[in-house]
CSV table of C-alpha atoms in Angstrom, one decimal:
chain,number,residue,atom,x,y,z
A,1,MET,CA,-33.0,124.2,118.7
A,2,SER,CA,-29.0,124.0,118.3
A,3,ASN,CA,-27.5,120.6,117.3
A,4,PRO,CA,-24.9,119.5,119.9
A,5,THR,CA,-23.4,117.1,117.2
A,6,ALA,CA,-22.8,120.0,114.7
A,7,ARG,CA,-19.3,121.1,115.9
A,8,PRO,CA,-17.8,117.4,116.2
A,9,LYS,CA,-19.0,116.8,112.1
A,10,GLN,CA,-17.5,120.4,111.5
A,11,ARG,CA,-14.4,119.5,112.9
A,12,ARG,CA,-14.3,116.1,111.4
A,13,GLY,CA,-15.2,117.6,108.0
A,14,LEU,CA,-12.2,120.1,108.4
A,15,LEU,CA,-9.8,117.5,109.1
A,16,ILE,CA,-10.9,115.5,106.4
A,17,GLY,CA,-10.5,118.3,104.0
A,18,VAL,CA,-7.0,119.4,105.4
A,19,ALA,CA,-5.9,115.7,104.8
A,20,VAL,CA,-7.1,115.5,101.4
A,21,VAL,CA,-5.7,118.9,100.2
A,22,LEU,CA,-2.4,118.0,102.1
A,23,PHE,CA,-2.1,114.5,100.1
A,24,LEU,CA,-3.0,115.8,96.8
A,25,VAL,CA,-0.5,118.6,96.9
A,26,THR,CA,2.2,116.6,98.4
A,27,GLY,CA,1.4,113.6,95.9
A,28,ALA,CA,1.7,115.9,92.7
A,29,VAL,CA,5.0,117.4,93.9
A,30,MET,CA,6.3,113.7,94.1
A,31,LEU,CA,4.9,113.0,90.7
A,32,TRP,CA,6.3,115.8,89.4
A,33,PHE,CA,9.7,114.9,90.7
A,34,PHE,CA,9.4,111.2,89.6
A,35,ALA,CA,8.4,112.4,86.1
A,36,ARG,CA,11.2,114.9,85.8
A,37,THR,CA,13.9,112.7,87.5
A,38,LEU,CA,13.1,109.3,86.1
A,39,GLY,CA,10.3,109.6,83.5
A,40,TRP,CA,6.8,108.4,83.4
A,41,HIS,CA,8.0,104.9,82.1
A,42,THR,CA,10.6,104.3,84.3
A,43,THR,CA,8.4,105.3,87.2
A,44,ALA,CA,5.8,103.0,86.2
A,45,ILE,CA,8.2,99.9,86.0
A,46,SER,CA,9.7,100.7,89.2
A,47,ALA,CA,6.3,101.2,91.0
A,48,GLY,CA,5.2,97.9,89.8
A,49,PHE,CA,8.1,96.1,91.2
A,50,ALA,CA,8.3,98.7,94.5
A,51,ALA,CA,4.7,97.3,95.2
A,52,LEU,CA,5.2,93.6,95.5
A,53,PRO,CA,6.5,93.8,99.0
A,54,LEU,CA,3.3,95.4,100.1
A,55,PHE,CA,1.5,92.1,99.3
A,56,VAL,CA,3.4,90.5,102.2
A,57,VAL,CA,4.2,93.6,104.6
A,58,LEU,CA,0.6,94.9,105.0
A,59,PRO,CA,-1.3,91.8,105.5
A,60,MET,CA,1.1,90.9,108.4
A,61,PHE,CA,0.3,94.1,110.1
A,62,LEU,CA,-3.6,93.8,109.3
A,63,TRP,CA,-3.4,90.3,111.0
A,64,LEU,CA,-1.8,91.8,114.2
A,65,ASP,CA,-5.2,94.1,114.0
A,66,ARG,CA,-7.5,91.6,113.8
A,67,LEU,CA,-9.1,91.8,117.5
A,68,GLU,CA,-9.8,95.4,117.5
A,69,ALA,CA,-9.6,96.4,114.0
A,70,GLU,CA,-8.5,100.1,113.3
A,71,PRO,CA,-10.8,102.3,111.1
A,72,VAL,CA,-9.7,101.9,107.2
A,73,ARG,CA,-9.6,105.8,106.8
A,74,TYR,CA,-6.9,105.9,109.6
A,75,LEU,CA,-4.9,103.0,108.0
A,76,ALA,CA,-5.2,104.9,104.7
A,77,PHE,CA,-4.1,108.0,106.2
A,78,ALA,CA,-1.1,106.6,107.7
A,79,PHE,CA,-0.2,104.7,104.5
A,80,LEU,CA,-0.4,108.0,102.4
A,81,TRP,CA,1.3,110.2,105.0
A,82,GLY,CA,4.5,107.6,104.6
A,83,ALA,CA,4.0,107.4,100.8
A,84,VAL,CA,3.9,111.4,100.0
A,85,CYS,CA,4.3,113.6,103.1
A,86,ALA,CA,7.0,111.8,104.7
A,87,THR,CA,9.0,111.0,101.4
A,88,LEU,CA,8.6,114.7,100.3
A,89,GLY,CA,9.8,116.0,103.5
A,90,ALA,CA,12.6,113.7,103.8
A,91,LEU,CA,13.8,114.5,100.2
A,92,ILE,CA,13.9,118.0,100.8
A,93,LEU,CA,15.5,117.9,104.4
A,94,ASN,CA,18.1,115.1,103.6
A,95,THR,CA,19.2,116.9,100.6
A,96,SER,CA,19.4,120.2,102.4
A,97,PHE,CA,21.4,118.4,105.5
A,98,GLU,CA,23.9,117.0,103.1
A,99,ALA,CA,24.2,120.5,101.3
A,100,VAL,CA,24.8,122.0,104.5
A,101,LEU,CA,27.6,119.3,105.4
A,102,ILE,CA,29.1,120.0,102.1
A,103,ALA,CA,29.2,123.4,102.4
A,104,LEU,CA,31.0,123.2,105.7
A,105,ARG,CA,33.6,121.1,103.9
A,106,VAL,CA,32.8,117.9,106.3
A,107,ALA,CA,34.6,114.9,105.3
A,108,ASP,CA,32.4,112.0,104.4
A,109,SER,CA,29.4,114.1,104.1
A,110,ASP,CA,27.7,111.0,102.4
A,111,MET,CA,28.2,109.0,105.4
A,112,TYR,CA,26.9,111.5,108.0
A,113,SER,CA,24.0,112.1,105.9
A,114,ALA,CA,23.0,108.5,105.7
A,115,VAL,CA,23.8,107.5,109.3
A,116,VAL,CA,22.9,110.6,111.2
A,117,GLY,CA,20.6,112.9,109.2
A,118,ALA,CA,18.3,110.4,107.2
A,119,PRO,CA,17.5,108.4,110.3
A,120,ILE,CA,16.4,111.6,112.3
A,121,VAL,CA,14.6,113.0,109.7
A,122,GLU,CA,12.9,110.1,108.4
A,123,GLU,CA,11.8,108.5,111.7
A,124,THR,CA,10.7,111.9,112.8
A,125,LEU,CA,8.4,112.5,109.9
A,126,LYS,CA,7.0,108.9,110.0
A,127,GLY,CA,6.4,108.9,113.7
A,128,ALA,CA,4.5,112.2,113.2
A,129,ALA,CA,1.8,110.4,111.2
A,130,ILE,CA,1.2,108.1,114.4
A,131,LEU,CA,1.3,111.1,116.6
A,132,ILE,CA,-1.4,112.9,114.6
A,133,ILE,CA,-3.5,109.9,114.7
A,134,LEU,CA,-3.2,109.5,118.5
A,135,PHE,CA,-4.3,113.1,119.0
A,136,VAL,CA,-7.4,112.6,116.6
A,137,ARG,CA,-8.1,109.4,118.0
A,138,ARG,CA,-7.2,109.8,121.4
A,139,ARG,CA,-10.1,107.9,123.1
A,140,GLU,CA,-9.8,104.9,120.8
A,141,PHE,CA,-5.9,104.8,120.8
A,142,ASP,CA,-5.7,101.8,123.1
A,143,GLY,CA,-1.9,100.9,123.4
A,144,VAL,CA,1.0,99.3,121.7
A,145,ILE,CA,-0.8,97.2,119.2
A,146,ASP,CA,-2.5,100.0,117.8
A,147,GLY,CA,0.9,101.9,117.5
A,148,VAL,CA,2.5,99.2,115.7
A,149,VAL,CA,-0.1,98.8,113.4
A,150,TYR,CA,-0.1,102.3,112.2
A,151,ALA,CA,3.9,102.4,112.2
A,152,GLY,CA,3.5,99.5,110.0
A,153,MET,CA,1.1,101.3,107.5
A,154,VAL,CA,3.4,104.4,107.5
A,155,GLY,CA,6.6,102.6,107.2
A,156,SER,CA,5.1,100.5,104.3
A,157,GLY,CA,4.0,103.8,102.5
A,158,PHE,CA,7.4,105.2,102.9
A,159,ALA,CA,9.3,102.2,101.9
A,160,PHE,CA,7.2,101.8,98.6
A,161,VAL,CA,7.7,105.2,97.2
A,162,GLU,CA,11.5,105.2,98.5
A,163,ASN,CA,11.9,101.8,96.5
A,164,ILE,CA,10.6,103.6,93.4
A,165,LEU,CA,13.4,106.0,93.5
A,166,TYR,CA,16.2,103.2,94.0
A,167,LEU,CA,14.7,100.9,91.5
A,168,GLY,CA,14.3,103.9,88.8
A,169,SER,CA,17.8,105.0,89.6
A,170,SER,CA,19.1,101.6,88.9
A,171,ILE,CA,17.4,101.3,85.7
A,172,GLN,CA,18.8,104.6,84.5
A,173,SER,CA,22.3,103.6,85.5
A,174,GLY,CA,22.2,101.3,82.7
A,175,GLU,CA,24.6,98.7,84.8
A,176,ASP,CA,24.1,95.1,84.2
A,177,GLY,CA,22.4,93.6,87.0
A,178,ARG,CA,22.0,96.8,89.1
A,179,PHE,CA,18.3,96.7,89.2
A,180,ALA,CA,18.0,92.8,90.0
A,181,PHE,CA,20.4,93.7,93.0
A,182,VAL,CA,18.4,96.8,94.2
A,183,PHE,CA,15.3,94.7,94.0
A,184,VAL,CA,16.7,91.7,96.0
A,185,VAL,CA,18.1,94.0,98.6
A,186,ARG,CA,15.4,96.5,99.1
A,187,CYS,CA,12.2,94.6,98.0
A,188,LEU,CA,13.4,90.8,98.9
A,189,MET,CA,15.7,91.0,102.1
A,190,GLY,CA,14.7,94.3,103.6
A,191,PRO,CA,11.0,95.0,102.7
A,192,PHE,CA,10.3,95.2,106.7
A,193,ALA,CA,13.2,97.6,107.2
A,194,HIS,CA,11.2,100.8,107.4
A,195,PRO,CA,8.1,99.6,109.0
A,196,LEU,CA,10.0,97.8,112.0
A,197,PHE,CA,12.1,100.9,112.8
A,198,THR,CA,9.2,102.9,112.8
A,199,ALA,CA,7.5,100.4,115.0
A,200,ALA,CA,9.6,101.2,118.1
A,201,THR,CA,8.2,104.7,117.7
A,202,GLY,CA,4.6,103.0,117.6
A,203,ILE,CA,5.6,101.0,120.7
A,204,GLY,CA,6.9,104.0,122.7
A,205,LEU,CA,3.5,105.9,121.8
A,206,GLY,CA,1.6,102.8,122.8
A,207,LEU,CA,3.1,102.3,126.2
A,208,ALA,CA,2.9,106.1,126.7
A,209,VAL,CA,-1.0,105.8,126.1
A,210,ALA,CA,-1.3,102.5,128.0
A,211,SER,CA,1.0,102.2,130.7
A,212,ALA,CA,2.1,106.1,131.8
A,213,ARG,CA,0.2,107.7,134.5
A,214,THR,CA,2.1,111.0,134.6
A,215,MET,CA,3.1,113.5,131.4
A,216,GLY,CA,6.6,112.9,132.1
A,217,GLY,CA,6.1,109.1,131.8
A,218,ARG,CA,4.4,109.7,128.5
A,219,TRP,CA,7.0,111.8,127.2
A,220,ALA,CA,9.9,109.2,128.2
A,221,TYR,CA,8.2,106.6,126.5
A,222,ALA,CA,7.8,108.5,123.5
A,223,VAL,CA,11.1,109.7,123.0
A,224,CYS,CA,12.7,106.4,123.9
A,225,GLY,CA,10.8,104.8,121.2
A,226,TRP,CA,11.7,107.4,118.8
A,227,VAL,CA,15.5,107.1,120.0
A,228,VAL,CA,15.3,103.5,119.3
A,229,ALA,CA,13.8,103.7,115.9
A,230,VAL,CA,16.5,106.1,115.0
A,231,CYS,CA,19.4,104.0,116.3
A,232,LEU,CA,17.9,100.9,114.4
A,233,HIS,CA,17.7,103.0,111.3
A,234,ALA,CA,21.1,104.4,111.7
A,235,ILE,CA,22.8,100.9,112.2
A,236,TRP,CA,20.9,99.8,108.9
A,237,ASN,CA,22.3,102.8,107.0
A,238,LEU,CA,25.7,102.6,108.2
A,239,SER,CA,26.1,98.9,107.4
A,240,ALA,CA,25.5,99.7,103.7
A,241,THR,CA,27.7,102.8,103.8
A,242,ILE,CA,30.7,100.9,105.3
A,243,GLY,CA,30.2,97.8,103.2
A,244,MET,CA,29.1,95.5,105.8
A,245,PHE,CA,25.3,94.9,104.6
A,246,GLU,CA,25.9,91.0,104.3
A,247,SER,CA,27.1,90.7,107.8
A,248,THR,CA,24.8,93.2,109.5
A,249,TYR,CA,21.8,91.6,107.6
A,250,ALA,CA,22.6,88.1,109.3
A,251,LEU,CA,23.8,89.5,112.7
A,252,PHE,CA,21.1,92.1,113.0
A,253,GLN,CA,18.3,92.5,110.7
A,254,VAL,CA,17.4,88.8,110.6
A,255,PRO,CA,17.3,88.7,114.5
A,256,LEU,CA,15.5,91.9,114.8
A,257,PHE,CA,12.8,90.7,112.3
A,258,ILE,CA,12.4,87.3,114.3
A,259,GLY,CA,12.5,89.2,117.4
A,260,PHE,CA,9.7,91.7,116.1
A,261,LEU,CA,7.7,88.7,114.8
A,262,ALA,CA,7.8,86.9,118.4
A,263,LEU,CA,6.9,90.4,120.2
A,264,PHE,CA,3.8,90.7,117.6
A,265,TYR,CA,2.8,87.3,118.6
A,266,VAL,CA,3.1,87.7,122.3
A,267,LEU,CA,1.2,91.4,121.9
A,268,ARG,CA,-1.7,89.7,120.0
A,269,ARG,CA,-2.0,86.7,122.7
A,270,ARG,CA,-1.8,89.1,125.5
A,271,GLU,CA,-4.7,91.0,124.1
A,272,ASN,CA,-6.7,88.2,123.6
A,273,ARG,CA,-6.1,87.2,127.2
A,274,MET,CA,-6.8,91.0,128.1
A,275,VAL,CA,-10.5,90.8,126.5
A,276,GLY,CA,-11.5,87.7,128.5
A,277,THR,CA,-10.1,89.1,131.7
A,278,TYR,CA,-11.6,93.0,131.6
A,279,LEU,CA,-14.7,91.8,129.9
A,280,SER,CA,-15.4,89.0,132.8
A,281,GLN,CA,-15.6,92.0,135.1
A,282,TYR,CA,-18.7,93.5,133.3
A,283,ALA,CA,-20.4,89.8,132.9
A,284,ASP,CA,-20.1,90.0,136.8
A,285,ALA,CA,-21.7,93.1,136.7
A,286,GLY,CA,-24.5,92.0,134.3
A,287,TRP,CA,-23.6,94.0,131.4
A,288,LEU,CA,-22.5,90.9,129.5
A,289,THR,CA,-23.0,87.2,129.9
A,290,HIS,CA,-20.1,84.9,130.6
A,291,PRO,CA,-20.8,83.0,127.3
A,292,GLU,CA,-20.5,86.3,125.2
A,293,VAL,CA,-17.0,86.8,126.8
A,294,HIS,CA,-16.3,83.4,126.0
A,295,MET,CA,-17.1,84.2,122.2
A,296,LEU,CA,-15.4,87.6,122.3
A,297,ALA,CA,-11.9,86.4,123.8
A,298,SER,CA,-11.5,84.0,120.6
A,299,LEU,CA,-10.9,85.2,117.1
A,300,ALA,CA,-12.2,81.5,116.1
A,301,ASN,CA,-15.4,82.0,118.2
A,302,ARG,CA,-15.9,85.4,116.8
A,303,ARG,CA,-16.0,84.2,113.5
A,304,SER,CA,-18.4,81.4,114.4
A,305,ALA,CA,-20.7,84.2,116.2
A,306,ARG,CA,-20.6,86.3,112.9
A,307,LYS,CA,-21.9,83.3,110.8
A,308,TRP,CA,-24.6,82.6,113.4
A,309,ALA,CA,-25.7,86.2,113.1
A,310,VAL,CA,-25.9,86.2,109.5
A,311,SER,CA,-27.9,83.0,109.6
A,312,GLN,CA,-30.5,84.8,112.1
A,313,GLY,CA,-30.8,88.1,110.6
A,314,GLY,CA,-28.7,88.3,107.5
A,315,LYS,CA,-26.1,90.9,106.5
A,316,SER,CA,-27.7,93.7,109.3
A,317,ALA,CA,-27.5,91.4,112.0
A,318,ARG,CA,-23.8,90.4,110.9
A,319,SER,CA,-23.0,94.0,110.7
A,320,ALA,CA,-24.4,94.5,114.4
A,321,MET,CA,-22.3,91.6,115.5
A,322,VAL,CA,-19.0,92.9,114.3
A,323,ALA,CA,-20.0,96.2,115.9
A,324,PHE,CA,-20.5,94.7,119.1
A,325,GLN,CA,-17.2,92.8,118.8
A,326,ASP,CA,-15.4,95.9,118.2
A,327,THR,CA,-17.2,97.8,120.8
A,328,ALA,CA,-16.5,94.9,123.4
A,329,SER,CA,-12.6,94.9,122.4
A,330,ALA,CA,-12.5,98.7,122.6
A,331,LEU,CA,-14.1,98.4,126.2
A,332,ALA,CA,-12.0,95.6,127.4
A,333,LEU,CA,-9.1,97.8,126.4
A,334,LEU,CA,-10.2,101.0,128.1
A,335,ARG,CA,-10.6,99.0,131.2
A,336,SER,CA,-7.0,97.8,131.3
A,337,ARG,CA,-5.9,101.7,130.6
A,338,MET,CA,-8.4,102.6,133.6
A,339,VAL,CA,-6.9,99.9,135.8
A,340,ALA,CA,-3.4,101.1,135.2
A,341,GLY,CA,-4.1,104.3,135.9
A,342,ALA,CA,-3.5,105.9,132.3
A,343,ALA,CA,-7.3,106.2,130.6
A,344,GLY,CA,-7.7,110.1,131.9
A,345,ALA,CA,-10.6,112.1,133.4
A,346,ALA,CA,-13.2,111.2,130.7
A,347,ALA,CA,-12.8,107.4,130.7
A,348,GLN,CA,-15.9,106.9,133.0
A,349,ALA,CA,-18.1,108.6,130.4
A,350,HIS,CA,-16.5,106.8,127.7
A,351,GLU,CA,-16.9,103.5,129.5
A,352,TYR,CA,-20.5,104.1,129.8
A,353,GLU,CA,-20.9,105.3,126.1
A,354,LEU,CA,-19.5,101.7,125.2
A,355,LEU,CA,-21.9,99.8,127.4
A,356,THR,CA,-24.7,101.7,126.0
A,357,HIS,CA,-23.5,100.7,122.4
A,358,LEU,CA,-23.3,97.1,123.6
A,359,THR,CA,-26.7,97.0,124.7
A,360,THR,CA,-27.9,98.6,121.5
A,361,GLN,CA,-25.9,96.4,119.1
A,362,ARG,CA,-26.8,93.1,121.0
A,363,ALA,CA,-30.5,94.0,120.7
A,364,ALA,CA,-29.8,94.6,116.8
A,365,PHE,CA,-28.4,91.1,116.1
A,366,ILE,CA,-30.7,89.2,118.6
A,367,GLY,CA,-33.7,90.8,116.8
A,368,ARG,CA,-35.3,92.7,119.8
């Protein structure tokens, strides 16, 4: 008898294999580049300092993702794409673009490369990771928060490796205080720069998924998000090129960061309300109880429910409760896209599949 799940498993295995080979090859090339240009010792020191901002940046984006957590493998894919694929592509394309400008004898080729070439190249390469994840997880990519979270991962990976290069170059320069200056500017003052630029692309793709009803609308959201990302990146690079970094940082980067923080807070609050609103419809239809909806609409109540599940059935019951909560979040977000007319033709079948999973998961943590 044929196995109806064989083809999806083969496809998943193929995609994983391609991703592993891609990361191994690009990672090896980047290691060779750093060993050749900086040396192992300088690379190791620079990597240690470049990793420090990640302890602040990554938790912020993971905090945003708590209600409907994205799979670790896809978060890792986004980070690694930014760290090795996007950086290697940017290294090649940015260098080539500047070489063309020099060959054409364009005045101020450095500035054009930094302000025009680099933002277009880098935001396109980083945005490609979000687009790949969207196509691979098209049923589970729910909207703006997913786009922002993946943007944060890919931007963090890119910034980490780029900072290794800049910090290492500052060590090799031998200038007194140069390393400290670069560390302060890039790792302390601007750790969120790349993630926030790419977040604009993530927002555009998220709106394309959650709000657009037509293909033209999806393209419009996606392109607008990318254009905003490129413009933000260009302004940042221009400020450093023309010697106005301090004023631009105070008047542009700080307000931008505060604005994004406010947006993230609003997005998470909105998602909480959305879960309560749309799951109530399933409670009215008998698929859930209203106390379950009350629990699912609050992170604090979800934590309490997981503790209760452990007391009832140990780790297996807790795992079932976590799965129940994640499935319920996915169901609510799917319902919101269905109401907006942006869910696609297979939405009803996916909705029924999620409802069936909810019933099975509930039985697992209740114990019957």
